[in-house]
Amino acid sequence: GVSIDDRVAALFPFEYKHQCSRRRNQRYALVDAGFVVAVPKSVDAAEAACMTRLYMTAFQSIQLGMNEPRDRYDLNLLNGVSILVQNGNTDLGQAVIELA
């Protein structure tokens, strides 16, 4: 979890897209606590922003590949399932491999 004064990065899912279309690079944002991840003090703010964007893209790519929307976000979603990761040597490919 996170506490007051923790460094955090927000993950904006698709349903927030219409709400923040004019304020993409703001310093402060109001999001649900479930979309916030803690950022260690040793990680630079720019690195944290890149990593959250990268892993969110990987996560959403996996989730959007599912046939049934009701199956999304299930912790056991990929058990026993094979997926093909093209360009697995890229940063995004590595994130997909790690999450899968």
mmCIF file of N, CA, C and O in Angstrom:
data_model
loop_
_atom_site.group_PDB
_atom_site.id
_atom_site.type_symbol
_atom_site.label_atom_id
_atom_site.label_comp_id
_atom_site.label_asym_id
_atom_site.label_seq_id
_atom_site.Cartn_x
_atom_site.Cartn_y
_atom_site.Cartn_z
ATOM 1 N N GLY A 1 0.797 -1.189 0.000
ATOM 2 C CA GLY A 1 0.000 0.000 0.000
ATOM 3 C C GLY A 1 0.840 1.253 0.000
ATOM 4 O O GLY A 1 2.062 1.191 0.084
ATOM 5 N N VAL A 2 0.192 2.349 -0.093
ATOM 6 C CA VAL A 2 0.865 3.642 -0.077
ATOM 7 C C VAL A 2 0.332 4.485 1.065
ATOM 8 O O VAL A 2 -0.782 4.284 1.533
ATOM 9 N N SER A 3 1.159 5.407 1.521
ATOM 10 C CA SER A 3 0.796 6.304 2.615
ATOM 11 C C SER A 3 0.978 7.743 2.171
ATOM 12 O O SER A 3 1.583 8.020 1.136
ATOM 13 N N ILE A 4 0.504 8.644 2.986
ATOM 14 C CA ILE A 4 0.677 10.069 2.720
ATOM 15 C C ILE A 4 2.167 10.376 2.634
ATOM 16 O O ILE A 4 2.964 9.851 3.413
ATOM 17 N N ASP A 5 2.551 11.205 1.695
ATOM 18 C CA ASP A 5 3.928 11.629 1.417
ATOM 19 C C ASP A 5 4.783 10.574 0.729
ATOM 20 O O ASP A 5 5.979 10.782 0.548
ATOM 21 N N ASP A 6 4.216 9.425 0.345
ATOM 22 C CA ASP A 6 4.950 8.455 -0.461
ATOM 23 C C ASP A 6 5.072 8.965 -1.885
ATOM 24 O O ASP A 6 4.185 9.661 -2.388
ATOM 25 N N ARG A 7 6.161 8.636 -2.532
ATOM 26 C CA ARG A 7 6.298 8.934 -3.964
ATOM 27 C C ARG A 7 5.509 7.879 -4.722
ATOM 28 O O ARG A 7 5.659 6.688 -4.480
ATOM 29 N N VAL A 8 4.661 8.311 -5.629
ATOM 30 C CA VAL A 8 3.827 7.378 -6.380
ATOM 31 C C VAL A 8 3.798 7.755 -7.858
ATOM 32 O O VAL A 8 4.136 8.868 -8.233
ATOM 33 N N ALA A 9 3.389 6.793 -8.650
ATOM 34 C CA ALA A 9 3.102 7.027 -10.061
ATOM 35 C C ALA A 9 1.710 6.478 -10.312
ATOM 36 O O ALA A 9 1.324 5.452 -9.755
ATOM 37 N N ALA A 10 0.942 7.179 -11.121
ATOM 38 C CA ALA A 10 -0.430 6.759 -11.404
ATOM 39 C C ALA A 10 -0.489 6.042 -12.741
ATOM 40 O O ALA A 10 0.165 6.435 -13.703
ATOM 41 N N LEU A 11 -1.263 4.997 -12.779
ATOM 42 C CA LEU A 11 -1.523 4.251 -14.003
ATOM 43 C C LEU A 11 -2.910 4.631 -14.474
ATOM 44 O O LEU A 11 -3.893 4.361 -13.790
ATOM 45 N N PHE A 12 -3.007 5.295 -15.615
ATOM 46 C CA PHE A 12 -4.288 5.735 -16.133
ATOM 47 C C PHE A 12 -4.860 4.679 -17.072
ATOM 48 O O PHE A 12 -4.379 4.532 -18.188
ATOM 49 N N PRO A 13 -5.866 3.945 -16.645
ATOM 50 C CA PRO A 13 -6.484 2.959 -17.534
ATOM 51 C C PRO A 13 -7.366 3.630 -18.577
ATOM 52 O O PRO A 13 -7.570 4.840 -18.551
ATOM 53 N N PHE A 14 -7.891 2.833 -19.494
ATOM 54 C CA PHE A 14 -8.673 3.365 -20.608
ATOM 55 C C PHE A 14 -9.845 4.229 -20.162
ATOM 56 O O PHE A 14 -10.149 5.225 -20.779
ATOM 57 N N GLU A 15 -10.518 3.874 -19.072
ATOM 58 C CA GLU A 15 -11.719 4.622 -18.692
ATOM 59 C C GLU A 15 -11.406 6.044 -18.222
ATOM 60 O O GLU A 15 -12.289 6.869 -18.139
ATOM 61 N N TYR A 16 -10.144 6.358 -17.934
ATOM 62 C CA TYR A 16 -9.770 7.720 -17.545
ATOM 63 C C TYR A 16 -9.419 8.576 -18.755
ATOM 64 O O TYR A 16 -9.220 9.769 -18.633
ATOM 65 N N LYS A 17 -9.312 7.989 -19.925
ATOM 66 C CA LYS A 17 -8.818 8.700 -21.099
ATOM 67 C C LYS A 17 -9.618 9.978 -21.383
ATOM 68 O O LYS A 17 -9.051 11.032 -21.632
ATOM 69 N N HIS A 18 -10.929 9.887 -21.352
ATOM 70 C CA HIS A 18 -11.739 11.072 -21.664
ATOM 71 C C HIS A 18 -11.660 12.135 -20.575
ATOM 72 O O HIS A 18 -11.863 13.303 -20.825
ATOM 73 N N GLN A 19 -11.334 11.747 -19.347
ATOM 74 C CA GLN A 19 -11.299 12.701 -18.243
ATOM 75 C C GLN A 19 -10.009 13.520 -18.210
ATOM 76 O O GLN A 19 -9.981 14.601 -17.654
ATOM 77 N N CYS A 20 -8.941 12.994 -18.792
ATOM 78 C CA CYS A 20 -7.659 13.699 -18.673
ATOM 79 C C CYS A 20 -7.072 14.045 -20.029
ATOM 80 O O CYS A 20 -5.877 14.250 -20.139
ATOM 81 N N SER A 21 -7.893 14.142 -21.052
ATOM 82 C CA SER A 21 -7.372 14.378 -22.393
ATOM 83 C C SER A 21 -6.680 15.733 -22.527
ATOM 84 O O SER A 21 -5.791 15.894 -23.348
ATOM 85 N N ARG A 22 -7.052 16.721 -21.736
ATOM 86 C CA ARG A 22 -6.436 18.044 -21.829
ATOM 87 C C ARG A 22 -5.346 18.261 -20.799
ATOM 88 O O ARG A 22 -4.678 19.268 -20.802
ATOM 89 N N ARG A 23 -5.158 17.315 -19.873
ATOM 90 C CA ARG A 23 -4.195 17.517 -18.784
ATOM 91 C C ARG A 23 -3.242 16.328 -18.687
ATOM 92 O O ARG A 23 -3.129 15.706 -17.646
ATOM 93 N N ARG A 24 -2.559 15.999 -19.728
ATOM 94 C CA ARG A 24 -1.738 14.792 -19.737
ATOM 95 C C ARG A 24 -0.493 14.897 -18.875
ATOM 96 O O ARG A 24 -0.088 13.935 -18.266
ATOM 97 N N ASN A 25 0.157 16.007 -18.833
ATOM 98 C CA ASN A 25 1.433 16.124 -18.136
ATOM 99 C C ASN A 25 1.328 16.998 -16.898
ATOM 100 O O ASN A 25 2.159 17.861 -16.661
ATOM 101 N N GLN A 26 0.337 16.761 -16.117
ATOM 102 C CA GLN A 26 0.149 17.566 -14.920
ATOM 103 C C GLN A 26 0.969 17.009 -13.762
ATOM 104 O O GLN A 26 1.310 15.831 -13.729
ATOM 105 N N ARG A 27 1.277 17.844 -12.824
ATOM 106 C CA ARG A 27 2.070 17.435 -11.675
ATOM 107 C C ARG A 27 1.216 16.677 -10.656
ATOM 108 O O ARG A 27 1.678 15.767 -10.008
ATOM 109 N N TYR A 28 -0.039 17.062 -10.507
ATOM 110 C CA TYR A 28 -0.945 16.421 -9.567
ATOM 111 C C TYR A 28 -2.157 15.894 -10.322
ATOM 112 O O TYR A 28 -2.626 16.526 -11.258
ATOM 113 N N ALA A 29 -2.654 14.755 -9.893
ATOM 114 C CA ALA A 29 -3.829 14.162 -10.542
ATOM 115 C C ALA A 29 -4.654 13.445 -9.482
ATOM 116 O O ALA A 29 -4.126 12.984 -8.473
ATOM 117 N N LEU A 30 -5.920 13.351 -9.719
ATOM 118 C CA LEU A 30 -6.820 12.645 -8.821
ATOM 119 C C LEU A 30 -7.215 11.330 -9.487
ATOM 120 O O LEU A 30 -7.861 11.334 -10.540
ATOM 121 N N VAL A 31 -6.772 10.213 -8.908
ATOM 122 C CA VAL A 31 -7.093 8.887 -9.436
ATOM 123 C C VAL A 31 -7.471 7.975 -8.276
ATOM 124 O O VAL A 31 -7.150 8.253 -7.114
ATOM 125 N N ASP A 32 -8.131 6.880 -8.586
ATOM 126 C CA ASP A 32 -8.448 5.884 -7.567
ATOM 127 C C ASP A 32 -7.154 5.292 -7.008
ATOM 128 O O ASP A 32 -6.181 5.101 -7.744
ATOM 129 N N ALA A 33 -7.137 4.970 -5.735
ATOM 130 C CA ALA A 33 -5.935 4.438 -5.088
ATOM 131 C C ALA A 33 -5.471 3.133 -5.729
ATOM 132 O O ALA A 33 -4.282 2.816 -5.706
ATOM 133 N N GLY A 34 -6.380 2.395 -6.328
ATOM 134 C CA GLY A 34 -6.009 1.135 -6.972
ATOM 135 C C GLY A 34 -5.158 1.317 -8.215
ATOM 136 O O GLY A 34 -4.555 0.365 -8.701
ATOM 137 N N PHE A 35 -5.064 2.538 -8.738
ATOM 138 C CA PHE A 35 -4.278 2.803 -9.939
ATOM 139 C C PHE A 35 -2.949 3.468 -9.627
ATOM 140 O O PHE A 35 -2.296 4.010 -10.507
ATOM 141 N N VAL A 36 -2.542 3.442 -8.369
ATOM 142 C CA VAL A 36 -1.309 4.093 -7.946
ATOM 143 C C VAL A 36 -0.313 3.037 -7.491
ATOM 144 O O VAL A 36 -0.674 2.071 -6.822
ATOM 145 N N VAL A 37 0.942 3.207 -7.889
ATOM 146 C CA VAL A 37 2.012 2.322 -7.440
ATOM 147 C C VAL A 37 3.072 3.152 -6.735
ATOM 148 O O VAL A 37 3.323 4.299 -7.098
ATOM 149 N N ALA A 38 3.674 2.572 -5.704
ATOM 150 C CA ALA A 38 4.731 3.262 -4.966
ATOM 151 C C ALA A 38 6.003 3.300 -5.799
ATOM 152 O O ALA A 38 6.317 2.362 -6.523
ATOM 153 N N VAL A 39 6.720 4.407 -5.702
ATOM 154 C CA VAL A 39 7.994 4.572 -6.406
ATOM 155 C C VAL A 39 9.087 4.687 -5.351
ATOM 156 O O VAL A 39 9.046 5.594 -4.521
ATOM 157 N N PRO A 40 10.064 3.780 -5.374
ATOM 158 C CA PRO A 40 11.157 3.868 -4.401
ATOM 159 C C PRO A 40 11.936 5.164 -4.552
ATOM 160 O O PRO A 40 12.039 5.724 -5.648
ATOM 161 N N LYS A 41 12.498 5.651 -3.457
ATOM 162 C CA LYS A 41 13.252 6.899 -3.477
ATOM 163 C C LYS A 41 14.478 6.806 -4.384
ATOM 164 O O LYS A 41 14.944 7.803 -4.911
ATOM 165 N N SER A 42 14.991 5.599 -4.596
ATOM 166 C CA SER A 42 16.182 5.420 -5.430
ATOM 167 C C SER A 42 15.887 5.516 -6.924
ATOM 168 O O SER A 42 16.800 5.590 -7.736
ATOM 169 N N VAL A 43 14.606 5.538 -7.294
ATOM 170 C CA VAL A 43 14.227 5.602 -8.709
ATOM 171 C C VAL A 43 13.904 7.040 -9.094
ATOM 172 O O VAL A 43 13.119 7.704 -8.431
ATOM 173 N N ASP A 44 14.530 7.498 -10.157
ATOM 174 C CA ASP A 44 14.302 8.839 -10.678
ATOM 175 C C ASP A 44 12.861 8.960 -11.176
ATOM 176 O O ASP A 44 12.268 7.993 -11.654
ATOM 177 N N ALA A 45 12.283 10.147 -11.091
ATOM 178 C CA ALA A 45 10.892 10.367 -11.511
ATOM 179 C C ALA A 45 10.689 10.033 -12.988
ATOM 180 O O ALA A 45 9.677 9.447 -13.372
ATOM 181 N N ALA A 46 11.645 10.375 -13.834
ATOM 182 C CA ALA A 46 11.525 10.075 -15.266
ATOM 183 C C ALA A 46 11.545 8.574 -15.508
ATOM 184 O O ALA A 46 10.786 8.051 -16.332
ATOM 185 N N GLU A 47 12.395 7.858 -14.784
ATOM 186 C CA GLU A 47 12.440 6.396 -14.913
ATOM 187 C C GLU A 47 11.136 5.777 -14.439
ATOM 188 O O GLU A 47 10.622 4.840 -15.060
ATOM 189 N N ALA A 48 10.597 6.285 -13.356
ATOM 190 C CA ALA A 48 9.329 5.760 -12.833
ATOM 191 C C ALA A 48 8.203 5.960 -13.835
ATOM 192 O O ALA A 48 7.387 5.063 -14.047
ATOM 193 N N ALA A 49 8.166 7.121 -14.465
ATOM 194 C CA ALA A 49 7.126 7.397 -15.455
ATOM 195 C C ALA A 49 7.243 6.446 -16.640
ATOM 196 O O ALA A 49 6.246 5.911 -17.126
ATOM 197 N N CYS A 50 8.463 6.219 -17.095
ATOM 198 C CA CYS A 50 8.666 5.319 -18.231
ATOM 199 C C CYS A 50 8.297 3.886 -17.876
ATOM 200 O O CYS A 50 7.678 3.174 -18.669
ATOM 201 N N MET A 51 8.663 3.453 -16.693
ATOM 202 C CA MET A 51 8.384 2.068 -16.300
ATOM 203 C C MET A 51 6.890 1.830 -16.126
ATOM 204 O O MET A 51 6.378 0.787 -16.535
ATOM 205 N N THR A 52 6.187 2.772 -15.522
ATOM 206 C CA THR A 52 4.749 2.558 -15.354
ATOM 207 C C THR A 52 4.057 2.549 -16.699
ATOM 208 O O THR A 52 3.162 1.740 -16.941
ATOM 209 N N ARG A 53 4.465 3.403 -17.623
ATOM 210 C CA ARG A 53 3.875 3.414 -18.969
ATOM 211 C C ARG A 53 4.192 2.104 -19.688
ATOM 212 O O ARG A 53 3.332 1.510 -20.325
ATOM 213 N N LEU A 54 5.420 1.647 -19.574
ATOM 214 C CA LEU A 54 5.845 0.423 -20.243
ATOM 215 C C LEU A 54 5.071 -0.793 -19.734
ATOM 216 O O LEU A 54 4.512 -1.566 -20.518
ATOM 217 N N TYR A 55 5.001 -0.956 -18.419
ATOM 218 C CA TYR A 55 4.329 -2.126 -17.870
ATOM 219 C C TYR A 55 2.816 -2.052 -18.033
ATOM 220 O O TYR A 55 2.157 -3.059 -18.180
ATOM 221 N N MET A 56 2.250 -0.855 -18.029
ATOM 222 C CA MET A 56 0.815 -0.727 -18.281
ATOM 223 C C MET A 56 0.509 -1.118 -19.720
ATOM 224 O O MET A 56 -0.480 -1.790 -19.990
ATOM 225 N N THR A 57 1.350 -0.710 -20.654
ATOM 226 C CA THR A 57 1.168 -1.094 -22.058
ATOM 227 C C THR A 57 1.254 -2.608 -22.208
ATOM 228 O O THR A 57 0.426 -3.225 -22.891
ATOM 229 N N ALA A 58 2.219 -3.221 -21.552
ATOM 230 C CA ALA A 58 2.361 -4.680 -21.617
ATOM 231 C C ALA A 58 1.144 -5.373 -21.006
ATOM 232 O O ALA A 58 0.582 -6.305 -21.587
ATOM 233 N N PHE A 59 0.720 -4.901 -19.850
ATOM 234 C CA PHE A 59 -0.426 -5.495 -19.165
ATOM 235 C C PHE A 59 -1.686 -5.378 -20.005
ATOM 236 O O PHE A 59 -2.430 -6.343 -20.184
ATOM 237 N N GLN A 60 -1.922 -4.194 -20.563
ATOM 238 C CA GLN A 60 -3.126 -4.000 -21.366
ATOM 239 C C GLN A 60 -3.069 -4.806 -22.656
ATOM 240 O O GLN A 60 -4.096 -5.290 -23.128
ATOM 241 N N SER A 61 -1.886 -4.978 -23.222
ATOM 242 C CA SER A 61 -1.756 -5.803 -24.422
ATOM 243 C C SER A 61 -2.160 -7.240 -24.146
ATOM 244 O O SER A 61 -2.850 -7.868 -24.949
ATOM 245 N N ILE A 62 -1.739 -7.757 -23.022
ATOM 246 C CA ILE A 62 -2.119 -9.124 -22.649
ATOM 247 C C ILE A 62 -3.622 -9.198 -22.403
ATOM 248 O O ILE A 62 -4.303 -10.094 -22.889
ATOM 249 N N GLN A 63 -4.152 -8.246 -21.644
ATOM 250 C CA GLN A 63 -5.571 -8.277 -21.289
ATOM 251 C C GLN A 63 -6.474 -8.104 -22.507
ATOM 252 O O GLN A 63 -7.505 -8.754 -22.617
ATOM 253 N N LEU A 64 -6.097 -7.223 -23.427
ATOM 254 C CA LEU A 64 -6.932 -6.983 -24.600
ATOM 255 C C LEU A 64 -6.884 -8.143 -25.589
ATOM 256 O O LEU A 64 -7.724 -8.241 -26.470
ATOM 257 N N GLY A 65 -5.910 -9.022 -25.428
ATOM 258 C CA GLY A 65 -5.829 -10.193 -26.287
ATOM 259 C C GLY A 65 -6.781 -11.302 -25.875
ATOM 260 O O GLY A 65 -6.956 -12.290 -26.595
ATOM 261 N N MET A 66 -7.435 -11.157 -24.735
ATOM 262 C CA MET A 66 -8.368 -12.187 -24.265
ATOM 263 C C MET A 66 -9.678 -12.090 -25.034
ATOM 264 O O MET A 66 -10.152 -10.998 -25.328
ATOM 265 N N ASN A 67 -10.268 -13.234 -25.344
ATOM 266 C CA ASN A 67 -11.515 -13.267 -26.119
ATOM 267 C C ASN A 67 -12.725 -12.805 -25.315
ATOM 268 O O ASN A 67 -13.612 -12.162 -25.841
ATOM 269 N N GLU A 68 -12.779 -13.161 -24.064
ATOM 270 C CA GLU A 68 -13.938 -12.862 -23.222
ATOM 271 C C GLU A 68 -13.596 -11.760 -22.224
ATOM 272 O O GLU A 68 -12.703 -11.939 -21.397
ATOM 273 N N PRO A 69 -14.282 -10.619 -22.264
ATOM 274 C CA PRO A 69 -13.998 -9.546 -21.303
ATOM 275 C C PRO A 69 -14.159 -9.983 -19.854
ATOM 276 O O PRO A 69 -13.497 -9.465 -18.984
ATOM 277 N N ARG A 70 -15.006 -10.942 -19.593
ATOM 278 C CA ARG A 70 -15.201 -11.385 -18.206
ATOM 279 C C ARG A 70 -13.963 -12.059 -17.638
ATOM 280 O O ARG A 70 -13.808 -12.193 -16.445
ATOM 281 N N ASP A 71 -13.064 -12.518 -18.536
ATOM 282 C CA ASP A 71 -11.844 -13.187 -18.094
ATOM 283 C C ASP A 71 -10.731 -12.215 -17.745
ATOM 284 O O ASP A 71 -9.720 -12.616 -17.189
ATOM 285 N N ARG A 72 -10.891 -10.955 -18.092
ATOM 286 C CA ARG A 72 -9.822 -9.994 -17.853
ATOM 287 C C ARG A 72 -9.562 -9.810 -16.370
ATOM 288 O O ARG A 72 -10.459 -9.848 -15.551
ATOM 289 N N TYR A 73 -8.292 -9.591 -16.066
ATOM 290 C CA TYR A 73 -7.811 -9.304 -14.714
ATOM 291 C C TYR A 73 -7.882 -10.501 -13.771
ATOM 292 O O TYR A 73 -7.723 -10.348 -12.581
ATOM 293 N N ASP A 74 -8.109 -11.690 -14.295
ATOM 294 C CA ASP A 74 -8.065 -12.902 -13.484
ATOM 295 C C ASP A 74 -6.597 -13.243 -13.236
ATOM 296 O O ASP A 74 -5.794 -13.285 -14.169
ATOM 297 N N LEU A 75 -6.234 -13.501 -11.979
ATOM 298 C CA LEU A 75 -4.840 -13.787 -11.652
ATOM 299 C C LEU A 75 -4.338 -15.064 -12.313
ATOM 300 O O LEU A 75 -3.148 -15.233 -12.521
ATOM 301 N N ASN A 76 -5.221 -15.985 -12.623
ATOM 302 C CA ASN A 76 -4.833 -17.246 -13.245
ATOM 303 C C ASN A 76 -5.096 -17.240 -14.747
ATOM 304 O O ASN A 76 -5.194 -18.294 -15.369
ATOM 305 N N LEU A 77 -5.198 -16.077 -15.321
ATOM 306 C CA LEU A 77 -5.599 -15.917 -16.710
ATOM 307 C C LEU A 77 -4.725 -16.687 -17.688
ATOM 308 O O LEU A 77 -5.216 -17.297 -18.628
ATOM 309 N N LEU A 78 -3.426 -16.668 -17.486
ATOM 310 C CA LEU A 78 -2.514 -17.268 -18.453
ATOM 311 C C LEU A 78 -2.003 -18.647 -18.055
ATOM 312 O O LEU A 78 -1.130 -19.188 -18.735
ATOM 313 N N ASN A 79 -2.541 -19.226 -16.996
ATOM 314 C CA ASN A 79 -2.107 -20.568 -16.605
ATOM 315 C C ASN A 79 -2.415 -21.564 -17.715
ATOM 316 O O ASN A 79 -3.552 -21.691 -18.153
ATOM 317 N N GLY A 80 -1.393 -22.259 -18.197
ATOM 318 C CA GLY A 80 -1.574 -23.262 -19.229
ATOM 319 C C GLY A 80 -1.780 -22.709 -20.623
ATOM 320 O O GLY A 80 -2.068 -23.455 -21.553
ATOM 321 N N VAL A 81 -1.642 -21.405 -20.808
ATOM 322 C CA VAL A 81 -1.860 -20.778 -22.108
ATOM 323 C C VAL A 81 -0.504 -20.403 -22.704
ATOM 324 O O VAL A 81 0.380 -19.912 -22.013
ATOM 325 N N SER A 82 -0.343 -20.645 -23.995
ATOM 326 C CA SER A 82 0.870 -20.228 -24.700
ATOM 327 C C SER A 82 0.598 -18.914 -25.415
ATOM 328 O O SER A 82 -0.464 -18.730 -26.007
ATOM 329 N N ILE A 83 1.553 -18.006 -25.342
ATOM 330 C CA ILE A 83 1.437 -16.755 -26.087
ATOM 331 C C ILE A 83 2.735 -16.552 -26.868
ATOM 332 O O ILE A 83 3.797 -17.021 -26.462
ATOM 333 N N LEU A 84 2.631 -15.874 -27.986
ATOM 334 C CA LEU A 84 3.792 -15.543 -28.800
ATOM 335 C C LEU A 84 4.147 -14.084 -28.541
ATOM 336 O O LEU A 84 3.305 -13.191 -28.708
ATOM 337 N N VAL A 85 5.372 -13.865 -28.130
ATOM 338 C CA VAL A 85 5.846 -12.498 -27.906
ATOM 339 C C VAL A 85 6.865 -12.195 -28.991
ATOM 340 O O VAL A 85 7.966 -12.737 -28.977
ATOM 341 N N GLN A 86 6.467 -11.366 -29.923
ATOM 342 C CA GLN A 86 7.396 -10.963 -30.972
ATOM 343 C C GLN A 86 8.248 -9.813 -30.465
ATOM 344 O O GLN A 86 7.791 -8.984 -29.690
ATOM 345 N N ASN A 87 9.474 -9.760 -30.906
ATOM 346 C CA ASN A 87 10.432 -8.744 -30.446
ATOM 347 C C ASN A 87 10.604 -8.795 -28.931
ATOM 348 O O ASN A 87 10.568 -7.772 -28.249
ATOM 349 N N GLY A 88 10.767 -9.990 -28.412
ATOM 350 C CA GLY A 88 10.918 -10.171 -26.974
ATOM 351 C C GLY A 88 12.187 -9.575 -26.407
ATOM 352 O O GLY A 88 12.341 -9.502 -25.197
ATOM 353 N N ASN A 89 13.095 -9.129 -27.261
ATOM 354 C CA ASN A 89 14.324 -8.504 -26.770
ATOM 355 C C ASN A 89 14.176 -6.995 -26.544
ATOM 356 O O ASN A 89 15.080 -6.351 -26.061
ATOM 357 N N THR A 90 13.012 -6.428 -26.872
ATOM 358 C CA THR A 90 12.773 -5.006 -26.620
ATOM 359 C C THR A 90 12.303 -4.803 -25.184
ATOM 360 O O THR A 90 11.945 -5.761 -24.493
ATOM 361 N N ASP A 91 12.270 -3.572 -24.749
ATOM 362 C CA ASP A 91 11.795 -3.284 -23.386
ATOM 363 C C ASP A 91 10.352 -3.738 -23.208
ATOM 364 O O ASP A 91 10.007 -4.349 -22.196
ATOM 365 N N LEU A 92 9.500 -3.443 -24.195
ATOM 366 C CA LEU A 92 8.096 -3.853 -24.096
ATOM 367 C C LEU A 92 7.967 -5.377 -24.141
ATOM 368 O O LEU A 92 7.215 -5.958 -23.374
ATOM 369 N N GLY A 93 8.720 -6.001 -25.009
ATOM 370 C CA GLY A 93 8.703 -7.470 -25.077
ATOM 371 C C GLY A 93 9.118 -8.099 -23.760
ATOM 372 O O GLY A 93 8.520 -9.077 -23.303
ATOM 373 N N GLN A 94 10.147 -7.564 -23.147
ATOM 374 C CA GLN A 94 10.609 -8.084 -21.848
ATOM 375 C C GLN A 94 9.547 -7.892 -20.770
ATOM 376 O O GLN A 94 9.351 -8.757 -19.911
ATOM 377 N N ALA A 95 8.847 -6.767 -20.808
ATOM 378 C CA ALA A 95 7.781 -6.531 -19.830
ATOM 379 C C ALA A 95 6.642 -7.528 -20.027
ATOM 380 O O ALA A 95 6.098 -8.066 -19.055
ATOM 381 N N VAL A 96 6.269 -7.805 -21.277
ATOM 382 C CA VAL A 96 5.227 -8.797 -21.554
ATOM 383 C C VAL A 96 5.643 -10.167 -21.057
ATOM 384 O O VAL A 96 4.872 -10.869 -20.396
ATOM 385 N N ILE A 97 6.883 -10.556 -21.325
ATOM 386 C CA ILE A 97 7.390 -11.860 -20.875
ATOM 387 C C ILE A 97 7.351 -11.939 -19.355
ATOM 388 O O ILE A 97 6.938 -12.942 -18.769
ATOM 389 N N GLU A 98 7.789 -10.876 -18.702
ATOM 390 C CA GLU A 98 7.800 -10.872 -17.231
ATOM 391 C C GLU A 98 6.403 -10.982 -16.645
ATOM 392 O O GLU A 98 6.181 -11.713 -15.684
ATOM 393 N N LEU A 99 5.441 -10.289 -17.232
ATOM 394 C CA LEU A 99 4.073 -10.335 -16.718
ATOM 395 C C LEU A 99 3.371 -11.648 -17.035
ATOM 396 O O LEU A 99 2.534 -12.105 -16.267
ATOM 397 N N ALA A 100 3.706 -12.232 -18.182
ATOM 398 C CA ALA A 100 3.059 -13.487 -18.571
ATOM 399 C C ALA A 100 3.610 -14.621 -17.745
ATOM 400 O O ALA A 100 2.951 -15.544 -17.414
#
